[in-house]
GROMACS .gro file of C-alpha atoms in nm:
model
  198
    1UNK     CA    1  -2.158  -2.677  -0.085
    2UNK     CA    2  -2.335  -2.434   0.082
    3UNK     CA    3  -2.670  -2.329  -0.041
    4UNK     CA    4  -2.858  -1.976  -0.015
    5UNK     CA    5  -3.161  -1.887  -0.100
    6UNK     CA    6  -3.252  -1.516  -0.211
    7UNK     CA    7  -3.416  -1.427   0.104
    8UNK     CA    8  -3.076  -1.499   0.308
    9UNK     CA    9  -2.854  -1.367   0.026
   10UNK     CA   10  -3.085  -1.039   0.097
   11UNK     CA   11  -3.067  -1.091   0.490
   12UNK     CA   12  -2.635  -1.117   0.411
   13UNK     CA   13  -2.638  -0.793   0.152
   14UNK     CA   14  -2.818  -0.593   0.415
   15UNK     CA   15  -2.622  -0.720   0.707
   16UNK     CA   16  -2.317  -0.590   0.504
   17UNK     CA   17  -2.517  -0.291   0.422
   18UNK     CA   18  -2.496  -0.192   0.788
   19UNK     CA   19  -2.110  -0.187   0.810
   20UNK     CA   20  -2.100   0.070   0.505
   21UNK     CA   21  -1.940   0.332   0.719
   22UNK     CA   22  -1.691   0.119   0.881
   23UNK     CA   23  -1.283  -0.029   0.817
   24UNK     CA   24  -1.095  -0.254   0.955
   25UNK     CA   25  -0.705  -0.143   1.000
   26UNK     CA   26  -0.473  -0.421   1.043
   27UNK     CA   27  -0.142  -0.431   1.168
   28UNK     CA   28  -0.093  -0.114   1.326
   29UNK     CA   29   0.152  -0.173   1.672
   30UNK     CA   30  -0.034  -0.195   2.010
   31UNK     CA   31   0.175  -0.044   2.278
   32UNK     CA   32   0.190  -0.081   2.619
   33UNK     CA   33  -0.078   0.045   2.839
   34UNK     CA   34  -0.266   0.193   2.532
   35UNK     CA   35  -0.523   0.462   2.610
   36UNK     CA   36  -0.824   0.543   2.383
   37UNK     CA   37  -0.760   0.905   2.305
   38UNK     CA   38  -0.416   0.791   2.149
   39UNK     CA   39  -0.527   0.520   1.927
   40UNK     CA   40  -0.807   0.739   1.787
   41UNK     CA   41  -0.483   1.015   1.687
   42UNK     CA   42  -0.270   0.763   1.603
   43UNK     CA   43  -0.549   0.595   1.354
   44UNK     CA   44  -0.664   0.954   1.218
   45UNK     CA   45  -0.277   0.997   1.148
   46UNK     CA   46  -0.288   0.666   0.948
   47UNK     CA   47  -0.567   0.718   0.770
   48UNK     CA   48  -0.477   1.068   0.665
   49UNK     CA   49  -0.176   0.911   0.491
   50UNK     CA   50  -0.384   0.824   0.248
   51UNK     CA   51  -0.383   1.187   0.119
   52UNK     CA   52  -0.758   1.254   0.285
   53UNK     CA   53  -0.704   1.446   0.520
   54UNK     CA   54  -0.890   1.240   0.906
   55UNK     CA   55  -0.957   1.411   1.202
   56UNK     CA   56  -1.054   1.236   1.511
   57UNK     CA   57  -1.384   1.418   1.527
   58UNK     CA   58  -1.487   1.220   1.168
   59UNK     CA   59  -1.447   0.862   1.357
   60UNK     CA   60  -1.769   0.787   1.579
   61UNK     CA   61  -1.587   0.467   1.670
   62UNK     CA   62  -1.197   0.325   1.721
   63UNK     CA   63  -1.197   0.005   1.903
   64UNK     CA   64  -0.907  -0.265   1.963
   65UNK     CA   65  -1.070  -0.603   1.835
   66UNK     CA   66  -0.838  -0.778   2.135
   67UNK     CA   67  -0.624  -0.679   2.398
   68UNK     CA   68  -0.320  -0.951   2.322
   69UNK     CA   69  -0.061  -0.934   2.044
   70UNK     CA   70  -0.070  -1.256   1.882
   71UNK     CA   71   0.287  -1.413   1.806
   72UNK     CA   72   0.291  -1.589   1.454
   73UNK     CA   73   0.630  -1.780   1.334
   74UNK     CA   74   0.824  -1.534   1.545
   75UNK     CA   75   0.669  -1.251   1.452
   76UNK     CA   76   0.456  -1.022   1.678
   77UNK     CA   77   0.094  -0.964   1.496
   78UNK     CA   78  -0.132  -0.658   1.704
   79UNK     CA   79  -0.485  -0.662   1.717
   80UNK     CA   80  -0.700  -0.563   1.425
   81UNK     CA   81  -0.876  -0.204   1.465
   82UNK     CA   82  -1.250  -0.149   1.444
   83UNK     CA   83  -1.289   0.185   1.297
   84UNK     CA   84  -1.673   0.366   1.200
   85UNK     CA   85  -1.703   0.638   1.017
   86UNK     CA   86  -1.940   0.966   1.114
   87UNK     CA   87  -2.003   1.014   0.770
   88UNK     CA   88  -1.995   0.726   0.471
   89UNK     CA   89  -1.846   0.952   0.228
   90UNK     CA   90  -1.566   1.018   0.411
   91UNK     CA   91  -1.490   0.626   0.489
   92UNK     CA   92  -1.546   0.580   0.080
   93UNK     CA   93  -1.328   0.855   0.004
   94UNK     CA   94  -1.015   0.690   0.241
   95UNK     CA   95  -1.098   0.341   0.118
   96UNK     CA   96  -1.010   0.467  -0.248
   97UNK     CA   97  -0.706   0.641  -0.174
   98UNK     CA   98  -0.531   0.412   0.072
   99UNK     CA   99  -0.308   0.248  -0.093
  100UNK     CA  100  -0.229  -0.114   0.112
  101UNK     CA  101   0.052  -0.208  -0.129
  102UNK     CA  102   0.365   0.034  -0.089
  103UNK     CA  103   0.509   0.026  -0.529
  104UNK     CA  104   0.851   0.153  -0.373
  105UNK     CA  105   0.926  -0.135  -0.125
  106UNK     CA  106   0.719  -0.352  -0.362
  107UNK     CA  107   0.546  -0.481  -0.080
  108UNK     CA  108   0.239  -0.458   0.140
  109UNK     CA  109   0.256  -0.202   0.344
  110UNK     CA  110   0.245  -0.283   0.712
  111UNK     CA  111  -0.056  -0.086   0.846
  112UNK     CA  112  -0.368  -0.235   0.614
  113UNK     CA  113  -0.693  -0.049   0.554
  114UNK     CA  114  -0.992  -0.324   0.433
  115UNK     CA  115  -1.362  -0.260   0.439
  116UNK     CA  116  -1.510  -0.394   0.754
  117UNK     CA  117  -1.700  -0.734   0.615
  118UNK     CA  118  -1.925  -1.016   0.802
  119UNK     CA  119  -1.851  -1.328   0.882
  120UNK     CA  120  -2.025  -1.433   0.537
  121UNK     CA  121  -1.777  -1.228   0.323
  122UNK     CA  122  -1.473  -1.303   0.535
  123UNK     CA  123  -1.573  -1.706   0.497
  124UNK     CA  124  -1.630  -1.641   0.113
  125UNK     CA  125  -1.291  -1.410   0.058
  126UNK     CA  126  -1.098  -1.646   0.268
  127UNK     CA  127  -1.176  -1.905   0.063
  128UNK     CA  128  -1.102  -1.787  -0.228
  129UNK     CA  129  -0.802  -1.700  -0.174
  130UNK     CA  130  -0.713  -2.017  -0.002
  131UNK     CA  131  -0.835  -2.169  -0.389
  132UNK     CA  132  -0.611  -1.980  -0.566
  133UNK     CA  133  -0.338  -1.999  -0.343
  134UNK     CA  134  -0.334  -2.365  -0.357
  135UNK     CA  135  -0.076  -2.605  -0.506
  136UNK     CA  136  -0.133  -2.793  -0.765
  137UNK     CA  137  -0.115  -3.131  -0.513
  138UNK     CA  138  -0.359  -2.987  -0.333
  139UNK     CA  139  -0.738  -3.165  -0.235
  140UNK     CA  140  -0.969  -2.854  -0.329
  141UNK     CA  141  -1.365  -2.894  -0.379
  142UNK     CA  142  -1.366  -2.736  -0.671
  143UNK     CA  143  -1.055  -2.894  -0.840
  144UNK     CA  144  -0.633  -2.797  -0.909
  145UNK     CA  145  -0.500  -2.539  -1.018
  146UNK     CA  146  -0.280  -2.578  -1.257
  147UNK     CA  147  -0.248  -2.233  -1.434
  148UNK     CA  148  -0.026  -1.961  -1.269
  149UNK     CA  149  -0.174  -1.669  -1.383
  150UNK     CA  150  -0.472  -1.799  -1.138
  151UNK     CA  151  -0.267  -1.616  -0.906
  152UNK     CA  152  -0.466  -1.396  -0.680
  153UNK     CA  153  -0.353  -0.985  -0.710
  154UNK     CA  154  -0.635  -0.925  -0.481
  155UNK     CA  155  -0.997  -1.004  -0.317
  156UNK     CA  156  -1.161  -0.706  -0.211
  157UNK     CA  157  -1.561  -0.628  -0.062
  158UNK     CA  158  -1.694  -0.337  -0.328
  159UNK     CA  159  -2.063  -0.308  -0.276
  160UNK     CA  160  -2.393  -0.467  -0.174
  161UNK     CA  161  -2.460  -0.508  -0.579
  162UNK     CA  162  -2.091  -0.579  -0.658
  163UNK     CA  163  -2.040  -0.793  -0.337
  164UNK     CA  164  -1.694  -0.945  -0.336
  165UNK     CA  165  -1.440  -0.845  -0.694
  166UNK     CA  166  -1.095  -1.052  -0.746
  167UNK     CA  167  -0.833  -0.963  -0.950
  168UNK     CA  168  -0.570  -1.209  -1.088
  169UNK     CA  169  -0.256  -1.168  -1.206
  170UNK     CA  170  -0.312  -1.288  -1.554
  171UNK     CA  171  -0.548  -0.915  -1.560
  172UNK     CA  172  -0.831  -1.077  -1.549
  173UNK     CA  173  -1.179  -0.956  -1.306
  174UNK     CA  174  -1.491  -1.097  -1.139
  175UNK     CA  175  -1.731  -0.920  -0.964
  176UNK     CA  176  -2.051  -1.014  -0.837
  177UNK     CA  177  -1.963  -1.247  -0.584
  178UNK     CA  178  -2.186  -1.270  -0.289
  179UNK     CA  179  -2.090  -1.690  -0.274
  180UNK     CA  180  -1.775  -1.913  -0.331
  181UNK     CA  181  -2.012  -2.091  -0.532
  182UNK     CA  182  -2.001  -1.739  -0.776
  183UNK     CA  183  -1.645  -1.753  -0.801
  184UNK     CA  184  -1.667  -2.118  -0.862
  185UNK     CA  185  -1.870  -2.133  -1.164
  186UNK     CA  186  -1.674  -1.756  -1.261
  187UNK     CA  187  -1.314  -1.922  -1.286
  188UNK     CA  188  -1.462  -2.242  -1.440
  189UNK     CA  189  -1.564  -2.058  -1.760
  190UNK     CA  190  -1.281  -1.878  -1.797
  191UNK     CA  191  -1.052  -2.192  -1.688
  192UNK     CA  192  -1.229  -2.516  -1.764
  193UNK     CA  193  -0.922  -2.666  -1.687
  194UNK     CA  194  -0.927  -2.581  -1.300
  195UNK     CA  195  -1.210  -2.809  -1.295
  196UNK     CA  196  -1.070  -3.143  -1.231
  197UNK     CA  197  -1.238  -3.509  -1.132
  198UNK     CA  198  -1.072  -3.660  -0.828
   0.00000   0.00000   0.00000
């Protein structure tokens, strides 16, 4: 278990601090021979979906986190999107209103909008979710799960003071997590039962 002190919990709030302006968009289709002033439009256009309206002259940076498609189980995955923000407002105003689950379809939508987050919060979310989307066979650190409404409805990066807030399907929330080790000891009071001696 991974142990941090308060002066690099600060050093990880601030480092997170400094991507306040800036999203991540996922899954939107890299074609061929892509060229810079199109992928700023075409991410504007996405964004603006979200019912703000997104010009390219309020995104200081659009960049292409790779230059390869990745093909997973058959299935072509582009290259994640590095998008900053000229103004923070703006990027907290979009954030809100993009909605990455479509109700019609009932579905997630296939271009994703997440808060940019460091390695330290990307470790910490992934993990989570890989807890609560574990089987109840499974060898977890912190115990099985045996209780479905531990299903996760979603992680998601709020604020330096929030940190990292889950949602599960049973309706219940946790916020405050800058650690797995929050989440831990957050899901063991609520469900003592998660918490199991190998």
């Amino acid at each position: 278990m991974e142990c941090v002190d308060e002066l690099a919990l600060s050093c990880v709030k601030t480092e997170q601090y400094s991507r306040r302006d800036t999203v991540t968009v996922v899954g939107l289709a890299k074609p061929d021979n892509e060229q810079q002033s199109d992928l700023t439009k075409k991410v504007a256009e996405v964004l603006s979906t979200s019912g703000e309206t997104v010009t390219e002259s309020d995104l200081s940076v659009v960049h292409r986190n790779s230059n390869h498609t990745k093909v997973i189980r058959g299935k072509p995955i582009p290259p994640s999107i590095t998008v900053k923000f000229c103004k923070v407002s703006n990027k907290d105003n979009v954030l809100r209103a993009y909605k990455n689950y479509d109700p019609v379809q009932k579905k997630a939508r296939n271009v994703r909008v997440y808060q940019s987050l460091t390695a330290h919060y990307s470790t910490v979310r992934s993990s989570i979710y890989d807890f609560l989307n574990s089987k109840p066979g499974d060898n977890k650190d912190f115990g099985r799960i045996f209780n479905k409404d531990l299903r996760p409805k979603w992680v998601t990066y709020q604020s330096p003071t929030s940190g990292l807030a889950v949602k599960l399907a049973s309706g219940d929330y946790f916020n405050g997590i800058h650690m797995y080790e929050d989440f831990a000891k957050a899901i063991w009071n609520k469900y003592p039962a998660c918490r199991v001696s190998n």
